[in-house]
Tab-separated table of C-alpha atoms in Angstrom:
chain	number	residue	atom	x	y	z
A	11	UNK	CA	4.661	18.249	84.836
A	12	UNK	CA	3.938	20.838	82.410
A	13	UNK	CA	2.354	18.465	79.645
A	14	UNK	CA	-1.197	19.927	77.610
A	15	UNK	CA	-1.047	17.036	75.965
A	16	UNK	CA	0.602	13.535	76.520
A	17	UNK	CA	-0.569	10.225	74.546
A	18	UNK	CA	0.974	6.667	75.441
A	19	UNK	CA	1.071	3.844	73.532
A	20	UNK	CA	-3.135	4.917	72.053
A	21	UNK	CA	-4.122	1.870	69.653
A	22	UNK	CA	-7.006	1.708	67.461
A	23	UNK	CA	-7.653	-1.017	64.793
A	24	UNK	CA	-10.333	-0.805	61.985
A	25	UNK	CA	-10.151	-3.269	58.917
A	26	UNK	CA	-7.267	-2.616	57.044
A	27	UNK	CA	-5.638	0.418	58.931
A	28	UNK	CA	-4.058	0.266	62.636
A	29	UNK	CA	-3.166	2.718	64.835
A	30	UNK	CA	-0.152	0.987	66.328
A	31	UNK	CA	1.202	2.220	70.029
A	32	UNK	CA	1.152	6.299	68.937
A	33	UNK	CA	2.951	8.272	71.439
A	34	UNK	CA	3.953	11.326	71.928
A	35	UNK	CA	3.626	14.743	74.125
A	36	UNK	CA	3.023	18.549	73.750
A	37	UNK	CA	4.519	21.372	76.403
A	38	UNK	CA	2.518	23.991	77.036
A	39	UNK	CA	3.857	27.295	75.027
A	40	UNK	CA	4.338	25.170	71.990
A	41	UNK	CA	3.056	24.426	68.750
A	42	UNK	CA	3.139	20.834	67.140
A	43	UNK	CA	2.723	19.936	63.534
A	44	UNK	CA	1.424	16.716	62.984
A	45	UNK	CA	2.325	15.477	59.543
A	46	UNK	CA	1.915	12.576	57.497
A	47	UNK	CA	0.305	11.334	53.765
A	48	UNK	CA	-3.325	11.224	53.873
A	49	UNK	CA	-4.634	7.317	55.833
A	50	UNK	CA	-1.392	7.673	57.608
A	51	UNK	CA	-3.636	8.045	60.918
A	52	UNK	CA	-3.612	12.499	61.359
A	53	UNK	CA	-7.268	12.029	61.484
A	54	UNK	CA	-7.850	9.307	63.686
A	55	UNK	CA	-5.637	10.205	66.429
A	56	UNK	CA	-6.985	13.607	66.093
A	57	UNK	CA	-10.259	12.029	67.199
A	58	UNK	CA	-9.517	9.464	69.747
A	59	UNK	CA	-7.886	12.958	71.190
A	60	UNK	CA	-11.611	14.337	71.096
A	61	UNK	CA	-13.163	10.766	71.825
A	62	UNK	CA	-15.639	10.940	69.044
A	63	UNK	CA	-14.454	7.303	68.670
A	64	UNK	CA	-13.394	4.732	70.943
A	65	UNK	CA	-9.894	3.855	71.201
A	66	UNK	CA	-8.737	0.059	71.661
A	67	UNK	CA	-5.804	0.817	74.034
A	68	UNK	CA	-3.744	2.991	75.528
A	69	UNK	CA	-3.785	6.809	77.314
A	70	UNK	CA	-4.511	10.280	76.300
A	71	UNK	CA	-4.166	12.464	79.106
A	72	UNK	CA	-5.153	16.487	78.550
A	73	UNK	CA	-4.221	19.048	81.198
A	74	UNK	CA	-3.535	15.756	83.103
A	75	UNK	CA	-6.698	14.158	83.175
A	76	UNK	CA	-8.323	11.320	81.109
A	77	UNK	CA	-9.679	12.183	78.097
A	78	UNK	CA	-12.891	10.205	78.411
A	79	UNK	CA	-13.339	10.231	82.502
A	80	UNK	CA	-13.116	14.035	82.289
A	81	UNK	CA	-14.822	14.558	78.825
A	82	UNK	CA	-17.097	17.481	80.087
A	83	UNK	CA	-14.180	19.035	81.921
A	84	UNK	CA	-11.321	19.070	79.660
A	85	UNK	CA	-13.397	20.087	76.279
A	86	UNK	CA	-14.347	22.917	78.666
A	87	UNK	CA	-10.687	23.734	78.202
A	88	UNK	CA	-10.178	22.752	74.438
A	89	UNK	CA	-10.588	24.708	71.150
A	90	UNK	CA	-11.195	22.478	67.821
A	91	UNK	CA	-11.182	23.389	64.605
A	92	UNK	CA	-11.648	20.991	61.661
A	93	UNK	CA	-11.916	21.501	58.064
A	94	UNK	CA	-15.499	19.886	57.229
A	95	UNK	CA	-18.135	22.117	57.579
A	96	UNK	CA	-20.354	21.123	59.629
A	97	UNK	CA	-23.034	24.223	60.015
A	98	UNK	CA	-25.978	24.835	58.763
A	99	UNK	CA	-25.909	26.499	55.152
A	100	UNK	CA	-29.141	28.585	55.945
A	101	UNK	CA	-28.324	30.047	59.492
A	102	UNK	CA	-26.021	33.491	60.379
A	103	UNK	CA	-22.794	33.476	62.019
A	104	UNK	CA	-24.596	35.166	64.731
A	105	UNK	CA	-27.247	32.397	65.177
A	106	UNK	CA	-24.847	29.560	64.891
A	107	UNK	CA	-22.952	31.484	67.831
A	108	UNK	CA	-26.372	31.563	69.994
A	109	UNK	CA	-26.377	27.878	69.322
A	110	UNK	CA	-22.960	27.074	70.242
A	111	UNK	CA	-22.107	29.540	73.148
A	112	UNK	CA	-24.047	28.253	75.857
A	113	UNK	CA	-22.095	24.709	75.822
A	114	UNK	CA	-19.063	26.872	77.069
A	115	UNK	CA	-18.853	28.556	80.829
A	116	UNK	CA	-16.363	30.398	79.447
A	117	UNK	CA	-17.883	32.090	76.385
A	118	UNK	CA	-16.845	35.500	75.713
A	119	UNK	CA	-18.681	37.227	73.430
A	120	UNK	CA	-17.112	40.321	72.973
A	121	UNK	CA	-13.587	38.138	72.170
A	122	UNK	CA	-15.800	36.558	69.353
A	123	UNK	CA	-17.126	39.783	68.233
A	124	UNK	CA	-13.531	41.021	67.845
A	125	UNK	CA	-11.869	37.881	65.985
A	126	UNK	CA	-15.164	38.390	63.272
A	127	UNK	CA	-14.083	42.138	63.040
A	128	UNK	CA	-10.548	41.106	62.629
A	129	UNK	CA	-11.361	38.084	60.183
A	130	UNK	CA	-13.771	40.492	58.248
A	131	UNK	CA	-16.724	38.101	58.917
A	132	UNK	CA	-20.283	40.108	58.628
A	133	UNK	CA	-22.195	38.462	61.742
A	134	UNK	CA	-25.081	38.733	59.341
A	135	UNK	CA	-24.255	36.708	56.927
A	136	UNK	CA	-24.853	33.265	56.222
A	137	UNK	CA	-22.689	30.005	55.918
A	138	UNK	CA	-23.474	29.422	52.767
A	139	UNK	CA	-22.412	32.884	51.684
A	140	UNK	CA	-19.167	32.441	52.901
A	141	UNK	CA	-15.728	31.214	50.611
A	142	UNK	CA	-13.910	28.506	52.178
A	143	UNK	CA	-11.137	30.880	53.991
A	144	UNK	CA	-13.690	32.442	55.497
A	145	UNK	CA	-15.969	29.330	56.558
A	146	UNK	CA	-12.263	28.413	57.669
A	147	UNK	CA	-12.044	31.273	59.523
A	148	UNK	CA	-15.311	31.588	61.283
A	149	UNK	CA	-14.249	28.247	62.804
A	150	UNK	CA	-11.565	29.378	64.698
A	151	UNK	CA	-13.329	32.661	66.032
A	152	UNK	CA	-15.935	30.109	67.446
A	153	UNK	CA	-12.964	27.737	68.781
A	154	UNK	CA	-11.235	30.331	70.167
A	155	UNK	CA	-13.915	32.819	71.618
A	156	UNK	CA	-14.393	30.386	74.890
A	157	UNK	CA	-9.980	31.069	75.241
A	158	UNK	CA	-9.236	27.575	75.356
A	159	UNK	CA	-5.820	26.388	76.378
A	160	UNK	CA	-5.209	23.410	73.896
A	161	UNK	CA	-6.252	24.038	70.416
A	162	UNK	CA	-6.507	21.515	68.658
A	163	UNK	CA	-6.641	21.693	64.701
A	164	UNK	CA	-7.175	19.284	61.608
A	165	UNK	CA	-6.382	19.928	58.501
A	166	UNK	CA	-7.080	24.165	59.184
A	167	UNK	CA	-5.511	24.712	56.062
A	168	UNK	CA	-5.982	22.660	53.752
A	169	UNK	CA	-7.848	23.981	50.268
A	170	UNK	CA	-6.626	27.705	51.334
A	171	UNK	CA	-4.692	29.805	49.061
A	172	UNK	CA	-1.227	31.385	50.329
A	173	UNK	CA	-2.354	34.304	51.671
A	174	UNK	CA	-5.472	32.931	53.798
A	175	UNK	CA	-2.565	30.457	55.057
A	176	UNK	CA	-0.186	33.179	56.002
A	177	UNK	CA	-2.977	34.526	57.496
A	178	UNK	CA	-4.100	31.301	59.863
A	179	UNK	CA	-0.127	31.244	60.943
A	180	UNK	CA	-0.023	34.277	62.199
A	181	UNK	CA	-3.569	33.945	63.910
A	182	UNK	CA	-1.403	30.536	65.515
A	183	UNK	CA	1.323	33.066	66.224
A	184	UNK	CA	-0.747	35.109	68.301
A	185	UNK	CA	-2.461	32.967	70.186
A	186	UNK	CA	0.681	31.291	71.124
A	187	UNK	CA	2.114	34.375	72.565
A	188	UNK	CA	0.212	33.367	75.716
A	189	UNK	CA	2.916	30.852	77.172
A	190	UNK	CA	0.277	28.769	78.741
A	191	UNK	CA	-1.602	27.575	76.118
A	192	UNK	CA	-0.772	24.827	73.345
A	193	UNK	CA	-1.656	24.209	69.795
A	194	UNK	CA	-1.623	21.070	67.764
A	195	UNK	CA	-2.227	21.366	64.383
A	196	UNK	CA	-2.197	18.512	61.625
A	197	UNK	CA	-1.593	19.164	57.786
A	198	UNK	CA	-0.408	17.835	54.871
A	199	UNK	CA	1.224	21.091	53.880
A	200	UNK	CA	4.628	20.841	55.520
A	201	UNK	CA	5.568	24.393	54.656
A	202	UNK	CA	2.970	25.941	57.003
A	203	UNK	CA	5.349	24.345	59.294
A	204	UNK	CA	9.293	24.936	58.242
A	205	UNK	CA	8.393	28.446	59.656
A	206	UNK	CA	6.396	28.396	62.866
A	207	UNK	CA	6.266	25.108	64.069
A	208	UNK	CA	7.798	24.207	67.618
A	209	UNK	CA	7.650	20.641	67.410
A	210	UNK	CA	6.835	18.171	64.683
A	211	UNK	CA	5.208	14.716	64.921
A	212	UNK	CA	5.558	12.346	61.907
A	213	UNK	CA	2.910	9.904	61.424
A	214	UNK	CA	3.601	7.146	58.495
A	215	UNK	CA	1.350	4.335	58.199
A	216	UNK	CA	-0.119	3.916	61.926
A	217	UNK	CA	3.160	4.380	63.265
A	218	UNK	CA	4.916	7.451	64.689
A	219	UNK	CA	8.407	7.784	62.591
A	220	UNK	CA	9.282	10.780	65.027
A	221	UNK	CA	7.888	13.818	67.722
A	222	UNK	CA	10.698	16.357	67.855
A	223	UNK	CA	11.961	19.970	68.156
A	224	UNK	CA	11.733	20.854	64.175
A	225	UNK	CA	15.353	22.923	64.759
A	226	UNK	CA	16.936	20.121	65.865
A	227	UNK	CA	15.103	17.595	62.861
A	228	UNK	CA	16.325	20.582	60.497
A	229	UNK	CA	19.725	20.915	61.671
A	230	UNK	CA	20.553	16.842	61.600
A	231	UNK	CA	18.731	16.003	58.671
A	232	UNK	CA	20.076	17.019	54.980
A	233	UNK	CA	19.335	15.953	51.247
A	234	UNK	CA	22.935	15.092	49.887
A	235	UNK	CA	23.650	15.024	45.593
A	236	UNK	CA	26.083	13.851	44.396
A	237	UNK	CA	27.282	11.224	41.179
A	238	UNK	CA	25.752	7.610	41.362
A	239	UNK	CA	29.291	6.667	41.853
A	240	UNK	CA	28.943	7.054	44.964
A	241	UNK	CA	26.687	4.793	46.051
A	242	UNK	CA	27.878	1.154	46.603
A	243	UNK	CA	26.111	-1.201	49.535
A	244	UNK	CA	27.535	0.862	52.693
A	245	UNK	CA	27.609	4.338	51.426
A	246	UNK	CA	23.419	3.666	50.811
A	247	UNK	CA	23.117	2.489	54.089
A	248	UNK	CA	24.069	6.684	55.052
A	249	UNK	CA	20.540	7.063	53.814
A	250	UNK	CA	16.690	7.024	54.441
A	251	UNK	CA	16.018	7.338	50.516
A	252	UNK	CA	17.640	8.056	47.624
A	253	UNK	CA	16.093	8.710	44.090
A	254	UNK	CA	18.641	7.917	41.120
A	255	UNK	CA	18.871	9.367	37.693
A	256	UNK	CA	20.931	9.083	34.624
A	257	UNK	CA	23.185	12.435	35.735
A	258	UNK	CA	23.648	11.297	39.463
A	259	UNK	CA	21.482	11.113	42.810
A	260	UNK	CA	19.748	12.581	45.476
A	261	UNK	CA	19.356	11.493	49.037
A	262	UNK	CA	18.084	12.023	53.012
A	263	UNK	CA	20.348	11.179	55.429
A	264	UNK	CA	19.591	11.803	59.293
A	265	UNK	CA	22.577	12.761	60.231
A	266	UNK	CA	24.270	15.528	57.974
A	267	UNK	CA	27.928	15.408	60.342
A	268	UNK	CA	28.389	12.127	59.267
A	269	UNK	CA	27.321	12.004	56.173
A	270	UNK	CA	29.561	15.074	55.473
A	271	UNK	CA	32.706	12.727	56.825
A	272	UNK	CA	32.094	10.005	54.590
A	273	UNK	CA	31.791	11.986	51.493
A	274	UNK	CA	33.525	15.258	52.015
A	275	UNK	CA	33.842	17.921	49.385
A	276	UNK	CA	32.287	15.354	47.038
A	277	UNK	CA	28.981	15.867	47.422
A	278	UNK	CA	26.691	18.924	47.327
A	279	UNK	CA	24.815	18.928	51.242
A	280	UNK	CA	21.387	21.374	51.291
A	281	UNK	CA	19.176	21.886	53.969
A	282	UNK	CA	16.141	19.227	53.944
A	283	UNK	CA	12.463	20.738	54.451
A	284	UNK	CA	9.715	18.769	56.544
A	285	UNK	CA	8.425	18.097	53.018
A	286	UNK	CA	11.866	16.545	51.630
A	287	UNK	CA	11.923	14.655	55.305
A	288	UNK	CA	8.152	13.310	54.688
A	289	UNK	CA	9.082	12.338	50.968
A	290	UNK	CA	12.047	10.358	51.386
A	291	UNK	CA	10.757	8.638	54.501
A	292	UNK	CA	7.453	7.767	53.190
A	293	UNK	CA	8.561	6.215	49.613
A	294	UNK	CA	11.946	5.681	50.489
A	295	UNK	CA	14.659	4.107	47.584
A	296	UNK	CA	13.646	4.738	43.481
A	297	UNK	CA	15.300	4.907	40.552
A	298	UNK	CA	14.178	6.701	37.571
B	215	UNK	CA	16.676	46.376	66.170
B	216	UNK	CA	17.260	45.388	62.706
B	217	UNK	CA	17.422	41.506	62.100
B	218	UNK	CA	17.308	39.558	58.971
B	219	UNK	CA	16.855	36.279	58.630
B	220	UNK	CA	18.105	33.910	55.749
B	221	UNK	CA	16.795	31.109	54.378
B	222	UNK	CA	19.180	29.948	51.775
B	223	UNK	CA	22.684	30.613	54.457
B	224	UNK	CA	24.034	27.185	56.149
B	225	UNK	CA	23.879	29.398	59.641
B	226	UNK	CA	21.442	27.813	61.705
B	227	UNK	CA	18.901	30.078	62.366
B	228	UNK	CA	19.524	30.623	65.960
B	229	UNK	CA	23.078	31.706	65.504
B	230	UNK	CA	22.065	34.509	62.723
B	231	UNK	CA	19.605	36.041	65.308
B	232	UNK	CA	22.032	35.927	68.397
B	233	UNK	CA	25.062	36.882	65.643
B	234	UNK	CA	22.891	39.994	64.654
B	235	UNK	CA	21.310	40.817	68.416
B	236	UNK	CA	25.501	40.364	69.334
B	237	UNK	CA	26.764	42.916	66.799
B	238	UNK	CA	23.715	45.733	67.975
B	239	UNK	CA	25.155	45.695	71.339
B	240	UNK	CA	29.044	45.701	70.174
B	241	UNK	CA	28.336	48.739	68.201
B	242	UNK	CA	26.189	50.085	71.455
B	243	UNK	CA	23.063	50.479	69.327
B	244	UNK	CA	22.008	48.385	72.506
B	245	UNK	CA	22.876	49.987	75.238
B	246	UNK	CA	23.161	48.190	79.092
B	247	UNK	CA	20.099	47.652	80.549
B	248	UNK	CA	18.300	48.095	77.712
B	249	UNK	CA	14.933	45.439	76.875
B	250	UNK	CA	15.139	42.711	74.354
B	251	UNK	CA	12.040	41.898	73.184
B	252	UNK	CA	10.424	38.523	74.736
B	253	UNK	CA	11.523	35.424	72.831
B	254	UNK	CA	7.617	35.102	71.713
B	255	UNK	CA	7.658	38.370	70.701
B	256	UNK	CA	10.468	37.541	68.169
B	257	UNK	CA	9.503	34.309	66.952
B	258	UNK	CA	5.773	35.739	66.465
B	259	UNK	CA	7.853	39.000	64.340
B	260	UNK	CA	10.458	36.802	62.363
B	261	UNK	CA	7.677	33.889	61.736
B	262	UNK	CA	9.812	31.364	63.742
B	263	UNK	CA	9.404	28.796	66.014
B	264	UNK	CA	9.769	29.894	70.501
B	265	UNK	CA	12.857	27.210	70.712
B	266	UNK	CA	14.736	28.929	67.802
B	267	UNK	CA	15.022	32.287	69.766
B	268	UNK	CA	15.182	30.913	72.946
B	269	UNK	CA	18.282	29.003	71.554
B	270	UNK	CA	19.453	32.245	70.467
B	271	UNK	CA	19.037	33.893	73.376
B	272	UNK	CA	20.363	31.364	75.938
B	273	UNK	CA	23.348	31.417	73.413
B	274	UNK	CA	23.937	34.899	74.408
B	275	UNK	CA	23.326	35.009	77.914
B	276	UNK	CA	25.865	32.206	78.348
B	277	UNK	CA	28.316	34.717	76.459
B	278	UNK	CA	27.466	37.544	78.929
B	279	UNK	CA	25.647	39.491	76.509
B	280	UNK	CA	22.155	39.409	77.891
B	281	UNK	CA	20.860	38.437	81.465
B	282	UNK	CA	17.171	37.233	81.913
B	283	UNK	CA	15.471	38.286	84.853
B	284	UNK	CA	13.194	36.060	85.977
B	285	UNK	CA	9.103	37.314	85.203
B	286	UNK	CA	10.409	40.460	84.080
B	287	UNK	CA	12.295	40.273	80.495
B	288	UNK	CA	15.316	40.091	79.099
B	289	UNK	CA	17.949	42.931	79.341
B	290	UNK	CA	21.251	43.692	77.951
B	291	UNK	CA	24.081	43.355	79.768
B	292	UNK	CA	26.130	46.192	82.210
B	293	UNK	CA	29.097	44.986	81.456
B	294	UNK	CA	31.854	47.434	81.165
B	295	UNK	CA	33.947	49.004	78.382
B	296	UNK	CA	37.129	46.861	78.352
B	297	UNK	CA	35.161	43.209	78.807
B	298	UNK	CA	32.989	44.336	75.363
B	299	UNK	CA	36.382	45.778	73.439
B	300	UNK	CA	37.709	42.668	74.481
B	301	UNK	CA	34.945	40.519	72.929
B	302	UNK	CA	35.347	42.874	70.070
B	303	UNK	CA	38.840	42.025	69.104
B	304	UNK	CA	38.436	38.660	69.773
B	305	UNK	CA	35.415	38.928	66.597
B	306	UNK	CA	38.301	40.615	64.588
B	307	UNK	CA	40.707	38.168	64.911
B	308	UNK	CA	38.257	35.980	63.977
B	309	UNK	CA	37.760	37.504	60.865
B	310	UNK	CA	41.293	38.114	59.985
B	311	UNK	CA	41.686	34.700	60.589
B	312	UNK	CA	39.031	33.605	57.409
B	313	UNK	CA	40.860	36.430	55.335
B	314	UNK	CA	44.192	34.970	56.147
B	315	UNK	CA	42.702	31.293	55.205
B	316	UNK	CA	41.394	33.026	51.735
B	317	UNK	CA	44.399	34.429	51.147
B	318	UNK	CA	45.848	31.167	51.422
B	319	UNK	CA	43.959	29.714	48.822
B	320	UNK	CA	44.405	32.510	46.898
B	321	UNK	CA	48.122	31.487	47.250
B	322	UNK	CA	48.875	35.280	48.432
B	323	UNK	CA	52.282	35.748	50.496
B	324	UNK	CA	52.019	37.326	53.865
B	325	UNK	CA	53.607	40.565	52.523
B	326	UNK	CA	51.099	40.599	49.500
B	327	UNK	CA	48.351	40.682	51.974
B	328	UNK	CA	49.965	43.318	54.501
B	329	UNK	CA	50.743	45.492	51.630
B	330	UNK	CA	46.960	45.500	50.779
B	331	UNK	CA	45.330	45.867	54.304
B	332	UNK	CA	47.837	48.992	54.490
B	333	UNK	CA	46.457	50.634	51.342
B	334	UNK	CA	42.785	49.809	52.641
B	335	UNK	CA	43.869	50.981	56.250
B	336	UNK	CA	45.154	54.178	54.503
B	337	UNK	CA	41.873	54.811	52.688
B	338	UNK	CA	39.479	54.425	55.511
């Protein structure tokens, strides 16, 4: 069994919002997208994951092992990165490190000294000097410095430009070159993940829509146009959503072969993108 | 190793990587023997995800063009001369067969299109 990661069936329940029977698992040598419209439940999973709150039901298992019998153990092991900052304003990088290093048996310091030289972070400088990339950044040279296997990440880049993006992605890249560890990274911006992602989990409303390879989501998916005269009662069924306009329509349909059988030359068939996936699925059928 | 990767071409991604890695060894700019860089080596260069180049990869092994050995890499192929002219002209045919199907829509007689491949052969 070669899961980092592996979550059965995990309920929560607060007033308005459940987390209903989430389930899904991450190989090691992998990284997983988790995507979804913000309250769809990225966050909360994310920290029944970390147990900074309690779930109601279910099982997280990490390297194996219980998430909350081996708490000490497996955080040991895990590298997380959110996007609040949560330092203090008035200290260095260097004292925050001298605060947070000892928690770890595995602190290295001259792998954190490195990713600051590579991230261009002054070890002088102070949190409140820095621009939100580079708070960004500093977070994953002190989630990584302690070489975690799992990394776990919410929402890294959210409120980054492009380029600090392309950046984080290619810092993911890296790290995943070691075939033993695993990352798990939730965003809103799908296109961090057309590219790099291994794996992508769908979360919609408490529920998990799907956890799969993203080729094989990519290659069966596909938006199909074509004129609304198309569309009568069984041709719609072909499709998660479809938006209408005056000149003709545009829809998702999960399985591209079959869709292209039904409608033939008729129709134009494009590759769909996570984001065109997440779109349709979330708001499925409107007309304009 | 040159390989591109497009976006905007229905070729699944996979196939235009093990197409490309396919056409450096028929034209021996690969020779036998020779390393392929690891499949996370790859997807880290081309910004892709592990399973799309170990798709492409295990697509070309199961052709005979690679052979992974097992904690050491993947390597190119010995096979010999004939087996890779073989695989060669089996490409060609393949691609006379999509210029006889456009010549067919271009409603061109067989003698039209013989008469130009023989002024093309000439010139090359």
């Amino acid at each position: 069994m070669n899961n980092i990661l592996e979550i059965t069936e995990l309920r929560k329940t607060f007033k308005g919002f459940t987390l209903e029977d989430i389930s899904f698992r991450l190989e090691r040598g992998y990284i997983m997208g988790f995507i979804g419209p913000n309250g769809a439940g990225k966050s909360t999973t994310i920290r029944l994951i970390m147990n900074l709150i309690n779930r109601d039901g279910g099982d997280i298992k990490i390297f194996g092992l219980d998430n909350i019998k081996f708490e000490r153990e497996v955080k040991q092991r895990i590298g997380f990165v959110y996007d609040e900052n949560y330092y203090y304003e008035e200290l260095t990088l260097l004292e925050i490190k001298r605060f947070i290093a000892p928690f770890y048996r595995q602190w290295d310091d001259r792998a954190f000294m490195q990713y600051l030289h590579r991230f261009d972070l002054a070890p002088k400088k102070r949190v409140k000097e820095l621009s939100k990339g580079m708070k960004m950044k500093f977070s994953l040279a002190l989630a990584l410095s302690h070489h975690p296997e799992l990394i776990i990440m919410d929402e890294p880049t959210s409120g980054l430009d492009p380029v600090f993006r392309n950046e984080v992605l290619e810092i993911l890249a890296d790290i995943i070159q070691d075939e033993t560890r695993g990352i798990l990274f939730s965003t809103h911006i799908t296109s961090d993940l057309d590219k790099i992602a291994d794996y992508v989990t769908f979360i919609n409303q408490g529920r998990i829509v799907f956890s799969e390879a993203k080729d094989s989501l990519l290659d069966s998916y596909a938006l199909v146009k074509g004129g609304r005269e198309l569309l009568d009662r069984d041709t719609r069924k072909e499709f998660v959503g479809i938006r209408e306009n005056q000149f003709g329509f545009e829809a998702l349909t999960r399985n591209a072969t079959h869709t292209r059988s039904i409608f033939g030359d008729r129709v134009l068939v494009e590759r769909a993108t996570l984001e065109d996936i997440m779109l349709y699925t979330v708001r499925g059928n409107t007309s304009a | 190793m040159k390989i591109l990767i497009s976006y905007s071409s229905k070729d699944p991604l996979y196939e235009q990587i093990a197409r490309q890695i396919k056409e450096h060894i028929l034209r021996g700019e690969l020779a036998p023997g020779e390393a392929l860089p690891s499949i996370r080596n790859l997807a880290r260069e081309l910004q892709l995800s592990v399973i799309t180049t170990k798709r492409a990869y295990e697509e070309l092994e199961r052709e005979g063009f690679i052979e992974s050995v097992g904690g050491k890499g993947t390597f190119v192929s010995g096979q010999n001369g004939e087996l890779i002219r073989e695989k060669r002209l089996r490409a060609l045919e393949h691609k006379l067969g999509e210029i006889v199907t456009e010549s067919k829509a271009l409603s061109l007689t067989l003698a039209e299109l013989q008469e130009m491949l023989a002024l093309i052969y000439e010139e090359g």
